[in-house]
PDB file of C-alpha atoms in Angstrom:
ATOM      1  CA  UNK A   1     -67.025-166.996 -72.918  1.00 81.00           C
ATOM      2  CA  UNK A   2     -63.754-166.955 -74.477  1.00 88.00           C
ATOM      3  CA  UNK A   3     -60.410-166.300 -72.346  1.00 91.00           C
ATOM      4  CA  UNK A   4     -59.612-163.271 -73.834  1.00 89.00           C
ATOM      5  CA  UNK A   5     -62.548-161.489 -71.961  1.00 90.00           C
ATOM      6  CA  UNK A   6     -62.052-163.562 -68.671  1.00 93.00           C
ATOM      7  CA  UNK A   7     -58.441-161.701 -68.423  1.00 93.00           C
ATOM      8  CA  UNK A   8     -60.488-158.707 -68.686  1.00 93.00           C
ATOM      9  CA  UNK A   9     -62.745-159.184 -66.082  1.00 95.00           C
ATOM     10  CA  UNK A  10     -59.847-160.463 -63.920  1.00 96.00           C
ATOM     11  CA  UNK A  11     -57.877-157.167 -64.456  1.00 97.00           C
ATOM     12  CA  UNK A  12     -61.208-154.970 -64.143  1.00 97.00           C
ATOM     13  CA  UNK A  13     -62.074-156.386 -60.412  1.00 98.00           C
ATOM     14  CA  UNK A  14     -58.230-156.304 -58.579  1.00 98.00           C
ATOM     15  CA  UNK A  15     -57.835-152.675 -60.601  1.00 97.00           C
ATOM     16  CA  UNK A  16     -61.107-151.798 -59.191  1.00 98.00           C
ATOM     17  CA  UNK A  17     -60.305-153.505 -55.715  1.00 98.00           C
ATOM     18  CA  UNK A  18     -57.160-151.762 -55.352  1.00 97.00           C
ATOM     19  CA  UNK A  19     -58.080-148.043 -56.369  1.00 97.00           C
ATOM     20  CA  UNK A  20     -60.751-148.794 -53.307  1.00 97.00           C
ATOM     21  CA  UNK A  21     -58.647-149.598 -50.856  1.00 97.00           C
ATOM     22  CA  UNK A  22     -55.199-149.146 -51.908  1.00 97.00           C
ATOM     23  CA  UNK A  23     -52.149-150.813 -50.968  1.00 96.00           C
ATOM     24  CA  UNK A  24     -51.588-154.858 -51.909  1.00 97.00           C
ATOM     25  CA  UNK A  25     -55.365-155.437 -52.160  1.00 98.00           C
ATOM     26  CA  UNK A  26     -56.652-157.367 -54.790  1.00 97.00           C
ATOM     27  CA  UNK A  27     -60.322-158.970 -55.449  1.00 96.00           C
ATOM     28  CA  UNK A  28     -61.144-162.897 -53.786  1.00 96.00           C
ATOM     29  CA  UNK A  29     -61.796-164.528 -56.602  1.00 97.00           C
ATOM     30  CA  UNK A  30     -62.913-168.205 -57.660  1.00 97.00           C
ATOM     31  CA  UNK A  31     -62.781-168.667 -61.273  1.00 96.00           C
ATOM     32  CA  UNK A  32     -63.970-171.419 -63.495  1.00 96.00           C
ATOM     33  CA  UNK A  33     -62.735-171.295 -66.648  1.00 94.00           C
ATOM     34  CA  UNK A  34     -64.981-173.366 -68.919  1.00 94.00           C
ATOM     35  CA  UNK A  35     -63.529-174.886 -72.601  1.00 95.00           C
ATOM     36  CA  UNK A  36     -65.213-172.374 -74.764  1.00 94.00           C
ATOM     37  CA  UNK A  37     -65.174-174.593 -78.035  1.00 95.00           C
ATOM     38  CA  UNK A  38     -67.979-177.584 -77.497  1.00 96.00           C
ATOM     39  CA  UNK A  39     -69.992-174.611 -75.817  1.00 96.00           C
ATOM     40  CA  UNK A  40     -69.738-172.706 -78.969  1.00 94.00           C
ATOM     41  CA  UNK A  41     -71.055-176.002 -80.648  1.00 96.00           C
ATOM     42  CA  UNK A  42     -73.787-176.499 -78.769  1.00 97.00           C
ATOM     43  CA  UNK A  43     -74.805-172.626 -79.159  1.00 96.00           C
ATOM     44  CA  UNK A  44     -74.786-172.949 -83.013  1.00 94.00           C
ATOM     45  CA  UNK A  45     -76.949-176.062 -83.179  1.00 97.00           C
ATOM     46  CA  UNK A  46     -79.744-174.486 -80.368  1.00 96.00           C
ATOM     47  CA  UNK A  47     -78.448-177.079 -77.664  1.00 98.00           C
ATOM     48  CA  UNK A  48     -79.171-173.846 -74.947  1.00 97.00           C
ATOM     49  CA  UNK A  49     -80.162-176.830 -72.522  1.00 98.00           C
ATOM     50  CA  UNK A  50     -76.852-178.607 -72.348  1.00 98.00           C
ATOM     51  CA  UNK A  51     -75.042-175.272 -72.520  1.00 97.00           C
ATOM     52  CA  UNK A  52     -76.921-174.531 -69.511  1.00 98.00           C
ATOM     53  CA  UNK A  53     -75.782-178.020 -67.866  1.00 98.00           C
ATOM     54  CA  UNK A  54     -72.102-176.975 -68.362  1.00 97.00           C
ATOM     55  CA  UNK A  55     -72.390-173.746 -66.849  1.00 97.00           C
ATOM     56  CA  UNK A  56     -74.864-174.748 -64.238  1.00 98.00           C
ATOM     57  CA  UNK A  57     -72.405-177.456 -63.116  1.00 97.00           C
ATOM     58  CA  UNK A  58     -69.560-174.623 -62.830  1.00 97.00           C
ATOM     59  CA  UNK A  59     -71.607-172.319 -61.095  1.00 98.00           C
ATOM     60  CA  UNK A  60     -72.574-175.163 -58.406  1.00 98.00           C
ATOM     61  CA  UNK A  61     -69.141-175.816 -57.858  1.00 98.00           C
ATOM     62  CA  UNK A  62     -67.917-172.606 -57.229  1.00 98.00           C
ATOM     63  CA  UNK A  63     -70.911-171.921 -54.838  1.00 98.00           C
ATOM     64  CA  UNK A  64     -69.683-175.139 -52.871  1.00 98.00           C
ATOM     65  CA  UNK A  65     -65.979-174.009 -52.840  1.00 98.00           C
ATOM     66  CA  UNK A  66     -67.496-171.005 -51.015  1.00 97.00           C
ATOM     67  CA  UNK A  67     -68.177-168.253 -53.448  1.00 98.00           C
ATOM     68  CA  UNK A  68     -70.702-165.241 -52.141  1.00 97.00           C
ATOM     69  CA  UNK A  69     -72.024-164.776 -55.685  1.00 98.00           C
ATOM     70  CA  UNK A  70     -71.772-165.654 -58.932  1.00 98.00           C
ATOM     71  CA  UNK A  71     -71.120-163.855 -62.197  1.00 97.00           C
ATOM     72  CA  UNK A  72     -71.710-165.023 -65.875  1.00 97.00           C
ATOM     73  CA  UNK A  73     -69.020-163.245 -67.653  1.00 96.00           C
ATOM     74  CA  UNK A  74     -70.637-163.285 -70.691  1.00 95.00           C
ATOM     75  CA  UNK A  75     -73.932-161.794 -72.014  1.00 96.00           C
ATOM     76  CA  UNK A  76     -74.864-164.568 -74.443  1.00 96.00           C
ATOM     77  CA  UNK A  77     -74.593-167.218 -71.877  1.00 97.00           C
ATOM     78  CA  UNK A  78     -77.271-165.157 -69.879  1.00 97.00           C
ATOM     79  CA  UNK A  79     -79.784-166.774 -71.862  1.00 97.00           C
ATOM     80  CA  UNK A  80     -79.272-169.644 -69.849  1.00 98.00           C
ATOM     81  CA  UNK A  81     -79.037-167.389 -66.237  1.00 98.00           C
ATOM     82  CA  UNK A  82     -82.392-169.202 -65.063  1.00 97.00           C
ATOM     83  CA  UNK A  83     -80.874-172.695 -65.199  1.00 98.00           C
ATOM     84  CA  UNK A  84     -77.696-171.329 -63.479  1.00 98.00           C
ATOM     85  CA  UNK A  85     -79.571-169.239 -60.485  1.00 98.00           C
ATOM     86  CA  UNK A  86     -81.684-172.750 -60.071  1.00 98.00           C
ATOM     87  CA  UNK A  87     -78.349-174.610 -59.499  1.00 98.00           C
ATOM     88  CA  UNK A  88     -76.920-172.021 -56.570  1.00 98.00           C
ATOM     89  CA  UNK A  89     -77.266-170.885 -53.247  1.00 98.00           C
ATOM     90  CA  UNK A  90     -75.995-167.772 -53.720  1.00 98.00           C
ATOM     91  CA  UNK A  91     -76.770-164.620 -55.781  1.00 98.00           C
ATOM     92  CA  UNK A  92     -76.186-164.284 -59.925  1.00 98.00           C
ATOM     93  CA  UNK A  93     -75.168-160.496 -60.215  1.00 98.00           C
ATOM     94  CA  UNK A  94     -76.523-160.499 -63.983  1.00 98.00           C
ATOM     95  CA  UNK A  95     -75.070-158.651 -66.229  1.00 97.00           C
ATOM     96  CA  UNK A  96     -78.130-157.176 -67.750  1.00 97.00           C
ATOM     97  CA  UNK A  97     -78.980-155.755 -64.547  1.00 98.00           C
ATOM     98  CA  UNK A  98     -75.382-154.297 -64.035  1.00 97.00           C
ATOM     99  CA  UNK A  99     -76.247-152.244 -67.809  1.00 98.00           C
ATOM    100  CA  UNK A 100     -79.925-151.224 -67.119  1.00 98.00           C
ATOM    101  CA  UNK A 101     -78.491-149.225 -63.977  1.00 97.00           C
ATOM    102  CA  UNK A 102     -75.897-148.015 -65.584  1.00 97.00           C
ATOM    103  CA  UNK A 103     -78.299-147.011 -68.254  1.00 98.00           C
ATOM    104  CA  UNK A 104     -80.524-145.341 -65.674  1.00 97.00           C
ATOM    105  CA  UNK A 105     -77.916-143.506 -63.505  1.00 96.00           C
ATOM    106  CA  UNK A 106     -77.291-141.668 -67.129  1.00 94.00           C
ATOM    107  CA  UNK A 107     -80.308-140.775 -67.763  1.00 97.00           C
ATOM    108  CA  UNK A 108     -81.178-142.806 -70.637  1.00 96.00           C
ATOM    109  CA  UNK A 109     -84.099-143.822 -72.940  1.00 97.00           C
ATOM    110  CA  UNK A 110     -83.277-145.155 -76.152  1.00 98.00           C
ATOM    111  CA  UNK A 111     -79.826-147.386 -76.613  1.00 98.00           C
ATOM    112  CA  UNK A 112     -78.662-149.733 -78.941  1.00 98.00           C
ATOM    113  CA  UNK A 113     -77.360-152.913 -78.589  1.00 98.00           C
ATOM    114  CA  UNK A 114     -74.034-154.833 -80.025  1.00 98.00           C
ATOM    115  CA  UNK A 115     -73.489-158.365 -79.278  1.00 97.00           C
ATOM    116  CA  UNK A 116     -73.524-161.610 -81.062  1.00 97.00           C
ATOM    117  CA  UNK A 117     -76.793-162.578 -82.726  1.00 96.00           C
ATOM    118  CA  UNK A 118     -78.282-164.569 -80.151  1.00 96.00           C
ATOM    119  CA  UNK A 119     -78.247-161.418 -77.823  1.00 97.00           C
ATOM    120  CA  UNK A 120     -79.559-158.908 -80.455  1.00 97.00           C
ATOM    121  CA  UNK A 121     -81.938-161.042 -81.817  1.00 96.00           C
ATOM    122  CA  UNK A 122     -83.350-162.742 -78.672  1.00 95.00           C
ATOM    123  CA  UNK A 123     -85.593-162.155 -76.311  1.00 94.00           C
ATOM    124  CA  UNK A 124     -83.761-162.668 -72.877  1.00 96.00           C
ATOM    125  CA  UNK A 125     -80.962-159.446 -72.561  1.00 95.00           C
ATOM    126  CA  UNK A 126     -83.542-157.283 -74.450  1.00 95.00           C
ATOM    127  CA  UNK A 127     -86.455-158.075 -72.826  1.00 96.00           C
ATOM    128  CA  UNK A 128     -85.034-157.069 -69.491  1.00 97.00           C
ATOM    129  CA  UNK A 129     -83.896-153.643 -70.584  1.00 97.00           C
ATOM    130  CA  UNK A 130     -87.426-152.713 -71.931  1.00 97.00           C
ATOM    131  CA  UNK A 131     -89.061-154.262 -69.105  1.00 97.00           C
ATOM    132  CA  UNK A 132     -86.905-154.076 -65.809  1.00 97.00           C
ATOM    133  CA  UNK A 133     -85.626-150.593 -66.791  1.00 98.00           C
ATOM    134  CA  UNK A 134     -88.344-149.093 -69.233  1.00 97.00           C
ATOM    135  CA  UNK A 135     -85.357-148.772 -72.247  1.00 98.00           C
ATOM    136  CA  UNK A 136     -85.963-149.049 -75.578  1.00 98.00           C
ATOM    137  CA  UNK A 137     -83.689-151.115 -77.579  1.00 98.00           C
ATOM    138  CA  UNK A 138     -82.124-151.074 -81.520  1.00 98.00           C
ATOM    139  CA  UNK A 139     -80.154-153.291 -82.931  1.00 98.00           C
ATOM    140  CA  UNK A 140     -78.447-152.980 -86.248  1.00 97.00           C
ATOM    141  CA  UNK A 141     -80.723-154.607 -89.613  1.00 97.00           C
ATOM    142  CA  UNK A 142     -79.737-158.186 -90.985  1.00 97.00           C
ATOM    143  CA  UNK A 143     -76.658-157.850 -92.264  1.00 98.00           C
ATOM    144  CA  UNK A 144     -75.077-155.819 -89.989  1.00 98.00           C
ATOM    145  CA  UNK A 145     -75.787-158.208 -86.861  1.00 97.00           C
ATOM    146  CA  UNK A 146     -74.174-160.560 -88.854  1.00 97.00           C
ATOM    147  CA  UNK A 147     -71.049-158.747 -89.409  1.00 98.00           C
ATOM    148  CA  UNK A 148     -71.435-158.257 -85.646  1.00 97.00           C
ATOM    149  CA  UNK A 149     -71.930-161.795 -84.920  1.00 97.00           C
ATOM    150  CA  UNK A 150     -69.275-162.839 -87.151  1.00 97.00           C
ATOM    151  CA  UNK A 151     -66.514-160.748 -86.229  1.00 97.00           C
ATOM    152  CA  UNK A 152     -67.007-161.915 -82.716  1.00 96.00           C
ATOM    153  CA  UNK A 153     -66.957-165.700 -83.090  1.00 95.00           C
ATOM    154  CA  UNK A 154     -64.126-165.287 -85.780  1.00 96.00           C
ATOM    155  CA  UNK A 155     -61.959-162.828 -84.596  1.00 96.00           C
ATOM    156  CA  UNK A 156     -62.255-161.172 -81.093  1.00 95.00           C
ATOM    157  CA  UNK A 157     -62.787-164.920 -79.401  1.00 94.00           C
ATOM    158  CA  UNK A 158     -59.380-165.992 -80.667  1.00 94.00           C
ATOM    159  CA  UNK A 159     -57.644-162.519 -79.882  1.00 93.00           C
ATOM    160  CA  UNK A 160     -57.597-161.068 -83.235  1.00 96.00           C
ATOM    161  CA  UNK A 161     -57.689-157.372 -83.776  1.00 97.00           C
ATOM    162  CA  UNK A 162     -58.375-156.931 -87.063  1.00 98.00           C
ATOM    163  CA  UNK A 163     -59.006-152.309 -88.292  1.00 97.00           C
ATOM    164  CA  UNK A 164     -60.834-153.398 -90.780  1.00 98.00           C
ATOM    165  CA  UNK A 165     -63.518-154.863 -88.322  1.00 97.00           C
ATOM    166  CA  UNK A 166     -63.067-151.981 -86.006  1.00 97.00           C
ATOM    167  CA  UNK A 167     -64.541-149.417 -89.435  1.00 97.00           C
ATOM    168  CA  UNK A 168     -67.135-151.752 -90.073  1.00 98.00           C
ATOM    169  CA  UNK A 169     -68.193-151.626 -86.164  1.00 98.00           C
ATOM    170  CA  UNK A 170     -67.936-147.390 -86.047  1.00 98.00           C
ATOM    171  CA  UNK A 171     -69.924-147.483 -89.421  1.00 98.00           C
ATOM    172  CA  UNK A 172     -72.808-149.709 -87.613  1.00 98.00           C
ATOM    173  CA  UNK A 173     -72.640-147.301 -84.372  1.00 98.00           C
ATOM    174  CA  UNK A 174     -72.778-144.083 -86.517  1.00 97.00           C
ATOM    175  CA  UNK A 175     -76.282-145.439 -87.852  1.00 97.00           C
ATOM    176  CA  UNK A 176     -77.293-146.337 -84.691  1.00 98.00           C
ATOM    177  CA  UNK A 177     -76.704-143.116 -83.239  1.00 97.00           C
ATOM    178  CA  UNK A 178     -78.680-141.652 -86.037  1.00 97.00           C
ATOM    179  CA  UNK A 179     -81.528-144.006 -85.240  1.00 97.00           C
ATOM    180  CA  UNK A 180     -81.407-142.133 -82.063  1.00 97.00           C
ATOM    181  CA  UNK A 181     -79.544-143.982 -79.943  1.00 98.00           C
ATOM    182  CA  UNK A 182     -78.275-142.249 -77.106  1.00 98.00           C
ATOM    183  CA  UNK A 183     -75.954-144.920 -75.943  1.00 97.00           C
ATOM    184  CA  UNK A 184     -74.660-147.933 -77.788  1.00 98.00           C
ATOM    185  CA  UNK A 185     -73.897-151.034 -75.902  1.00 98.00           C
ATOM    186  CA  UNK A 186     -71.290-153.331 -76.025  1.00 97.00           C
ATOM    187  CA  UNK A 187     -72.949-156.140 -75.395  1.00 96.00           C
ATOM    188  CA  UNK A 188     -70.494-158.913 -75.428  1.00 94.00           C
ATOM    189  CA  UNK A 189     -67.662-158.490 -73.354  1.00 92.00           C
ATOM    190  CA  UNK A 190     -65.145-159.128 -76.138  1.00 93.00           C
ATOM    191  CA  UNK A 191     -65.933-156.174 -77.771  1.00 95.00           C
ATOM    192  CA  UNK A 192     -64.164-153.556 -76.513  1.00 94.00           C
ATOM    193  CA  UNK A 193     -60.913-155.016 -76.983  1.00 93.00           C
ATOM    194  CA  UNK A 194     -61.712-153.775 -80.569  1.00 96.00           C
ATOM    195  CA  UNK A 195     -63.861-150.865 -79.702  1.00 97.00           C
ATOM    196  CA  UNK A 196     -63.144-147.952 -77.156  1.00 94.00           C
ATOM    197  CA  UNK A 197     -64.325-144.572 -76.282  1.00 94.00           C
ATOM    198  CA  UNK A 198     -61.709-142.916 -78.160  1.00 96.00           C
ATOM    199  CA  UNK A 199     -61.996-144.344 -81.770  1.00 96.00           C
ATOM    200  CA  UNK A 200     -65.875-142.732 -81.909  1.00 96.00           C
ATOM    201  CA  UNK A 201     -67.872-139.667 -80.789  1.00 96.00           C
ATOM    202  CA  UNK A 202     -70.617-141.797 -79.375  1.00 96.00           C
ATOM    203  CA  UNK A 203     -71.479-142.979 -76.008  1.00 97.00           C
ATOM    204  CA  UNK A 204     -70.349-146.687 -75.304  1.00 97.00           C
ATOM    205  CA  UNK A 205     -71.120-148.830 -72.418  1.00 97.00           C
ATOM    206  CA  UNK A 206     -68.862-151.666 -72.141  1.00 96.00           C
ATOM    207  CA  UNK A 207     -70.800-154.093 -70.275  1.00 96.00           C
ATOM    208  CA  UNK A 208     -67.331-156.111 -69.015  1.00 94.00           C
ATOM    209  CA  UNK A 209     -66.625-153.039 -67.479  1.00 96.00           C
ATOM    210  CA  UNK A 210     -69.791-152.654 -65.803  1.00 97.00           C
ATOM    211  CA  UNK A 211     -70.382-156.183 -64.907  1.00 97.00           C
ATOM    212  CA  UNK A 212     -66.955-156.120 -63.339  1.00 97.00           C
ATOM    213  CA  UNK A 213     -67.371-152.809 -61.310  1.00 97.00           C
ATOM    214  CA  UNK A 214     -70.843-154.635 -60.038  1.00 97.00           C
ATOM    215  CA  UNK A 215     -68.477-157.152 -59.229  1.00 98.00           C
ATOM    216  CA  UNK A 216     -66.536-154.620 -57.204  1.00 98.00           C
ATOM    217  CA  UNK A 217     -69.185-153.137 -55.266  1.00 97.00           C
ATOM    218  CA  UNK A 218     -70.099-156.457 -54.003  1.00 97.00           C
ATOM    219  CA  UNK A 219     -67.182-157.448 -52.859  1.00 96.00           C
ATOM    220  CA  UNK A 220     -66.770-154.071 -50.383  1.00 97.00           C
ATOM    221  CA  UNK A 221     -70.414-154.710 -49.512  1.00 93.00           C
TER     222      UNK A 221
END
């Protein structure tokens, strides 16, 4: 939910636009840009239902100023995705969705899952991976979610890049790779501003990336 990922996505789409088609082409995009802070609040203290209202009401507005679909571009706010599809017209590309295929096309089985702890603990991201796409899921134990958690909220979410962080995040993928995990993913789109392909031998999924590229495709549909 925080800016830093929304540039992201921005960049991801009119890269992934112009590669397609070449030239000055760049994505159509509407963007609402909520204020991340009272949504944070309301996340802490379990208020999911007026988070919900928030995004619901930016997701009807963009469907009125003419938007096709609709992206979340966040995973956590996903738990609220039922609220937001109830308030459009139009499609939600979710994001989950966007990862189980991508999880699929690669053949896998068994993948863990970084995020903060709402989407590693909770029901609604992991329960569509086992069930929509027959995956099962890991997370990391207790006290490595919250390092996980943390690091997001206090860090990545106000831009901060901090190595430190990064070693404690390749430490917590190494074990999950040797829980099995054939993939590990990045399940909050802030992440891989600290972690990419090239600071670890295991398989990441960035799920900005993916969400964005589902983007893509829609648009040239």
């Amino acid at each position: 939910m925080s800016w830093e990922s929304t540039v992201l996505y921005y960049q991801t789409i009119n890269e992934g636009i112009k590669q397609r088609l070449g030239g000055l082409h760049s994505g159509q995009i509407l963007l609402a840009s909520v204020d991340f802070d009272p949504i944070e609040k309301m996340q802490a203290a379990g208020d999911w239902a007026g988070a919900a209202r928030v995004l619901a009401d930016a997701a009807s507005r963009l469907d009125k100023a003419g938007a096709d679909a609709i992206l979340i571009c966040t995973n956590t706010m996903h738990k609220v995705a039922p609220e937001v599809e109830a308030a459009i017209s139009v499609p939600l590309l979710h994001i989950a969705d966007a990862t189980g295929e991508a999880l699929v096309a690669k053949g896998c089985k068994k993948v863990a899952l970084l995020g903060t702890a709402f989407t590693m603990e909770q029901a609604f991201y992991k329960d569509r991976l086992v069930d929509k796409f027959a995956l099962e899921v890991l997370v990391p134990n207790d006290a490595d979610r919250q390092i996980v958690h943390e690091v997001i909220y206090h860090e990545l979410c106000l831009g901060q890049i901090v190595s430190a962080s990064r070693d404690q995040y390749l430490r917590i993928i190494d074990s999950l790779v040797a829980d099995g995990a054939e993939v590990v993913i990045l399940g909050c789109t802030e992440i891989g501003m600290l972690v990419q392909a090239e600071d670890t031998s295991a398989t990441l999924l960035d799920t900005t990336h993916v969400h964005a590229e589902r983007a893509v495709e829609f648009l040239l549909s």
